[in-house]
C-alpha cells in the first residue's frame, strides 16, 4: 500500500512530495513515483507526519490506568487513542497503594506481551510516584507519597512479566535515598523525571549526572523559579540537557507566556508534549470540573453530569462518543500549542514524536517516518485537524 | 592627540587597529595611519572602548546623592567614578522626603549647568521613587513610599533649573494614578522603569504602550515569575521591548543562573548594567554588612569599621582610597559578568554604554566611539582590568 501526499515529513527538516510505502505493520520506503496500478491512497496536500507518543497519560475515554488497573481498561485506552492522534503511549500510574501499582504493572506487562493489532501501541509504564514529595503532591494522594525505597521498587520490577515495561519514573530527588533510586533506575534503563518535587537548584545540579533526564509537567508540582533559588523550574530552564514535559497548553495550569519563555529558552529537542489526561469518566469519586462548571458523579457504568444550574445528564461511560470530550485530547492540545507559539511542522514532529521516542528508548521502532519503523502516522490538514490515523499500518478514522 | 591601539571598538561589531583622534573634549575621527611626529599614545593591544554609563547609582566613594544632597557630594562622585570606568551617570535618589528629593534635583541641576571639566559627566537624575510600592520597598523607606501624585511631580519638575535633568523614574505602575504619571513622564521625555512593584503581568501588558520602558534591578524588588502570574519579572523576560537593568552580578542578590536565563532570553540591546551603589561611607545610620561581616558606624568625617571579632578600624571618609572598596565598582561588576556569561566585547559595549545612552536619551553625545561624540573612553586589558579612563578627553589613572 502507498500513501501519496505532497507533504510527507521526515526527520531532519526534510519534507517530500511522493509515496510512502506501507507493508503490513511497517514503513517500507519512500518513492518519488510508483506504478499507478498499485494500491494508492492519495491524500493530496494534506500532511503526513509521525503519530504522537504520549509518555504521560493516566487514562483516556473509556479506559483509565489510574482508576482501573485491568487489562480491559488499558485496551480501551489503546482503542480510543488513535482517534486523537496518539499511536503510542505509556500507561501512567500515580501515588497509589503499592499493590495497585503492582497490579497495574502486571496488566501492562500482559498487554505489552500480547499486544493485539488493535489501536495505539502500549509502550510501557510511567510511574508518576509513589516516590514524590507530599509538599508538591498536587492532585496526588498524600497518604501514598513515600520516600524512595528499593524494596518497593523491586516489587515493581518483579511485576514486569516481560523486561523493561517500566520506562519512566517521576520522582522527587530531594527525598531520602533518592540517589540510590536514581542509580538503580539508570542501571535498569528507566528514565527519571523530576516531578512533584521541592528540590533546590543545587540538588538537581549535583544529582543530574546520575540519571535525572527531565521534569514532569513543567512549572506545575515543583519548586518554582526564584532569582536566589531557581528551584526545579529554574533548573529545567537553565540546564540544556534536561527535558521539559508540557501538557495541554490551555493556559489554565500554565499561562501561554510562561510556556513561551520555555519555548524560547529550551532546544526544541528537549521539549516533550503530553496530555496528562486521567480518564475522568472512570473516576470513582465525585468531582467538580471548574472549567466546565459541571459536577461528575460516578454511577456504575454511567456518569451523571450535573450542571451548576441543577440540570443533569446521565451517560453510558462504555461508549467512547459519550466521554470523548470530557478532557482535552492530544491533537487539540497541539492546536493550542500552534496558537501559542507558532511552531514549524518540523518542531511539532520533534516535541510530539521524535523526542519522546528517544527519551523512553523506543526510537528504534517509533517516532519518525523511516523505512523499517512501525507504520504509525497521521494525516492532518494545514490547520492540524486530524483526518486519518495509522497504527502499525492499520487505519483509524473517527466517525460520530 | 591620537590614541593608538590594535583593538579599538566601534558600534555595530566593528573593531579596528589604528589611531583614534581626540580634540579637546571630543572624538575627532579615526585614522589607519598618522604622521609619527604627532602626539600619539600607544596602548598596544589593549582595548579601547566607550566609557561606562551608570543610570542607577546613589553614591560612590566620598560622595552620595542618597545620603547628602549637596553639590559637593555630587562633585565627589564625579571625581571618583572615572577610576572605576564610569564616564557618565544619573545621580539616583530613593523613596525620601519630598523636600530632600527637591533639594537633590536643585543640586544636580546646578552641577549639570556648571559641569566642570572634572571627572565623570553628571547626565541627570534617576528618581527611584517615591512613587513605589511599600510591599516591595526593599531597602527603601516605607514612610516615603507614596502613590503617584502630579502635584509632587510638578515640584520635582520645577526644581530643575535647566531642562530635562530628570531622565529616568522608577515607579510601581499598579499604584493609583499611575497612568496619569506615565503619560506625564512620556510627554516630558522621562523614561519609566518598573521597580519596587507588585504589578501583575496584565497591568504591565496594558500600560506598557503609554511609556513603560524597562525594569529596575531585574528580579529584585518586584513580583517574581510564577507560571500562572508572570509578574514583573516574567513580563520583563517576555516582552522584547522592555529593558532589564542589572546590578553587580556577584550572585548575592541574583544568582548567576537567574541572570543567565535573562541573558539568553533578552536581546543584548535590552540589557543595561548598573551598580546601584549607595555611597555607603556617607550613610548616617549604623549598618551591618553581611557579606563583609563588618559593622559600619558613622562618626562625622570618620567611619568606624567594626569586625565581628570586635576589632575596629577608623578611617577618614574624605579620602577616596579609604572608602573605595566598601562597595563593588562598575568595572569589577563587569568582571563578574564576564565570569558568569562570557559576553563578547561588543556585547559589553552595548550593555554598559550604548543601551543606557540610548535609553536615557544622551546617545547624541555619549555611549559609543564616534566622531563628534564626547571623548569618554576606557583603556582595558584583555581581562578587563581598567588601565586608563578618559572623560571628555581628560585622562584619569588611579594611583594608590
PDB file of C-alpha atoms in Angstrom, chain A residues 201-202 205 218-222 224-230 234 237-240 251-258 260-262 264-265 340, chain B residues 201-202 205 218-222 224-230 234 237-240 251-258 260-262 264-265 340:
ATOM      1  CA  UNK A 201      18.670  24.037  42.035  1.00  0.00           C
ATOM      2  CA  UNK A 202      21.815  22.721  43.733  1.00  0.00           C
ATOM      3  CA  UNK A 205      22.830  20.188  39.635  1.00  0.00           C
ATOM      4  CA  UNK A 218       6.947  21.667  33.707  1.00  0.00           C
ATOM      5  CA  UNK A 219       6.173  24.512  36.153  1.00  0.00           C
ATOM      6  CA  UNK A 220       3.403  22.565  37.953  1.00  0.00           C
ATOM      7  CA  UNK A 221       4.047  20.463  41.038  1.00  0.00           C
ATOM      8  CA  UNK A 222       7.556  21.745  41.585  1.00  0.00           C
ATOM      9  CA  UNK A 224       9.194  27.474  41.148  1.00  0.00           C
ATOM     10  CA  UNK A 225      11.835  29.843  39.877  1.00  0.00           C
ATOM     11  CA  UNK A 226      13.156  32.482  42.258  1.00  0.00           C
ATOM     12  CA  UNK A 227      16.199  34.601  41.482  1.00  0.00           C
ATOM     13  CA  UNK A 228      18.078  33.405  44.550  1.00  0.00           C
ATOM     14  CA  UNK A 229      16.755  29.799  44.462  1.00  0.00           C
ATOM     15  CA  UNK A 230      15.974  28.729  40.943  1.00  0.00           C
ATOM     16  CA  UNK A 234      14.742  27.237  37.036  1.00  0.00           C
ATOM     17  CA  UNK A 237      15.117  26.081  32.077  1.00  0.00           C
ATOM     18  CA  UNK A 238      18.820  26.511  32.802  1.00  0.00           C
ATOM     19  CA  UNK A 239      20.305  23.078  32.142  1.00  0.00           C
ATOM     20  CA  UNK A 240      20.319  22.330  28.428  1.00  0.00           C
ATOM     21  CA  UNK A 251      -3.390  28.416  29.704  1.00  0.00           C
ATOM     22  CA  UNK A 252      -5.321  27.020  32.687  1.00  0.00           C
ATOM     23  CA  UNK A 253      -2.408  25.462  34.545  1.00  0.00           C
ATOM     24  CA  UNK A 254       0.443  27.222  32.754  1.00  0.00           C
ATOM     25  CA  UNK A 255      -0.024  30.652  31.148  1.00  0.00           C
ATOM     26  CA  UNK A 256       0.855  30.763  27.441  1.00  0.00           C
ATOM     27  CA  UNK A 257       3.571  33.342  28.152  1.00  0.00           C
ATOM     28  CA  UNK A 258       5.225  31.065  30.731  1.00  0.00           C
ATOM     29  CA  UNK A 260       6.605  30.761  25.589  1.00  0.00           C
ATOM     30  CA  UNK A 261       9.603  31.519  27.834  1.00  0.00           C
ATOM     31  CA  UNK A 262      10.476  27.812  27.965  1.00  0.00           C
ATOM     32  CA  UNK A 264      12.446  30.345  23.647  1.00  0.00           C
ATOM     33  CA  UNK A 265      14.985  29.023  26.157  1.00  0.00           C
ATOM     34  CA  UNK A 340       0.503  29.983  21.394  1.00  0.00           C
TER      35      UNK A 340
ATOM     36  CA  UNK B 201       1.718  40.718  34.017  1.00  0.00           C
ATOM     37  CA  UNK B 202      -1.593  42.066  32.713  1.00  0.00           C
ATOM     38  CA  UNK B 205       0.885  44.487  29.236  1.00  0.00           C
ATOM     39  CA  UNK B 218      15.691  42.978  37.450  1.00  0.00           C
ATOM     40  CA  UNK B 219      14.309  40.206  39.688  1.00  0.00           C
ATOM     41  CA  UNK B 220      14.766  42.214  42.918  1.00  0.00           C
ATOM     42  CA  UNK B 221      12.028  44.391  44.419  1.00  0.00           C
ATOM     43  CA  UNK B 222       9.322  43.090  42.121  1.00  0.00           C
ATOM     44  CA  UNK B 224       8.509  37.341  40.702  1.00  0.00           C
ATOM     45  CA  UNK B 225       7.734  34.903  37.917  1.00  0.00           C
ATOM     46  CA  UNK B 226       5.041  32.312  38.530  1.00  0.00           C
ATOM     47  CA  UNK B 227       3.623  30.150  35.754  1.00  0.00           C
ATOM     48  CA  UNK B 228       0.085  31.408  36.313  1.00  0.00           C
ATOM     49  CA  UNK B 229       1.055  35.024  37.180  1.00  0.00           C
ATOM     50  CA  UNK B 230       4.246  36.023  35.457  1.00  0.00           C
ATOM     51  CA  UNK B 234       8.026  37.433  33.808  1.00  0.00           C
ATOM     52  CA  UNK B 237      11.568  38.465  30.282  1.00  0.00           C
ATOM     53  CA  UNK B 238       8.597  38.013  27.942  1.00  0.00           C
ATOM     54  CA  UNK B 239       8.178  41.427  26.316  1.00  0.00           C
ATOM     55  CA  UNK B 240      11.005  42.101  23.872  1.00  0.00           C
ATOM     56  CA  UNK B 251      25.371  36.210  42.854  1.00  0.00           C
ATOM     57  CA  UNK B 252      24.386  37.696  46.219  1.00  0.00           C
ATOM     58  CA  UNK B 253      21.106  39.283  45.192  1.00  0.00           C
ATOM     59  CA  UNK B 254      20.588  37.459  41.879  1.00  0.00           C
ATOM     60  CA  UNK B 255      22.076  34.004  41.262  1.00  0.00           C
ATOM     61  CA  UNK B 256      24.317  33.792  38.195  1.00  0.00           C
ATOM     62  CA  UNK B 257      21.968  31.220  36.650  1.00  0.00           C
ATOM     63  CA  UNK B 258      18.961  33.545  37.031  1.00  0.00           C
ATOM     64  CA  UNK B 260      21.977  33.717  32.632  1.00  0.00           C
ATOM     65  CA  UNK B 261      18.313  32.988  31.822  1.00  0.00           C
ATOM     66  CA  UNK B 262      17.695  36.688  31.179  1.00  0.00           C
ATOM     67  CA  UNK B 264      19.651  34.037  26.928  1.00  0.00           C
ATOM     68  CA  UNK B 265      16.109  35.396  26.599  1.00  0.00           C
ATOM     69  CA  UNK B 340      29.142  34.408  34.507  1.00  0.00           C
TER      70      UNK B 340
END
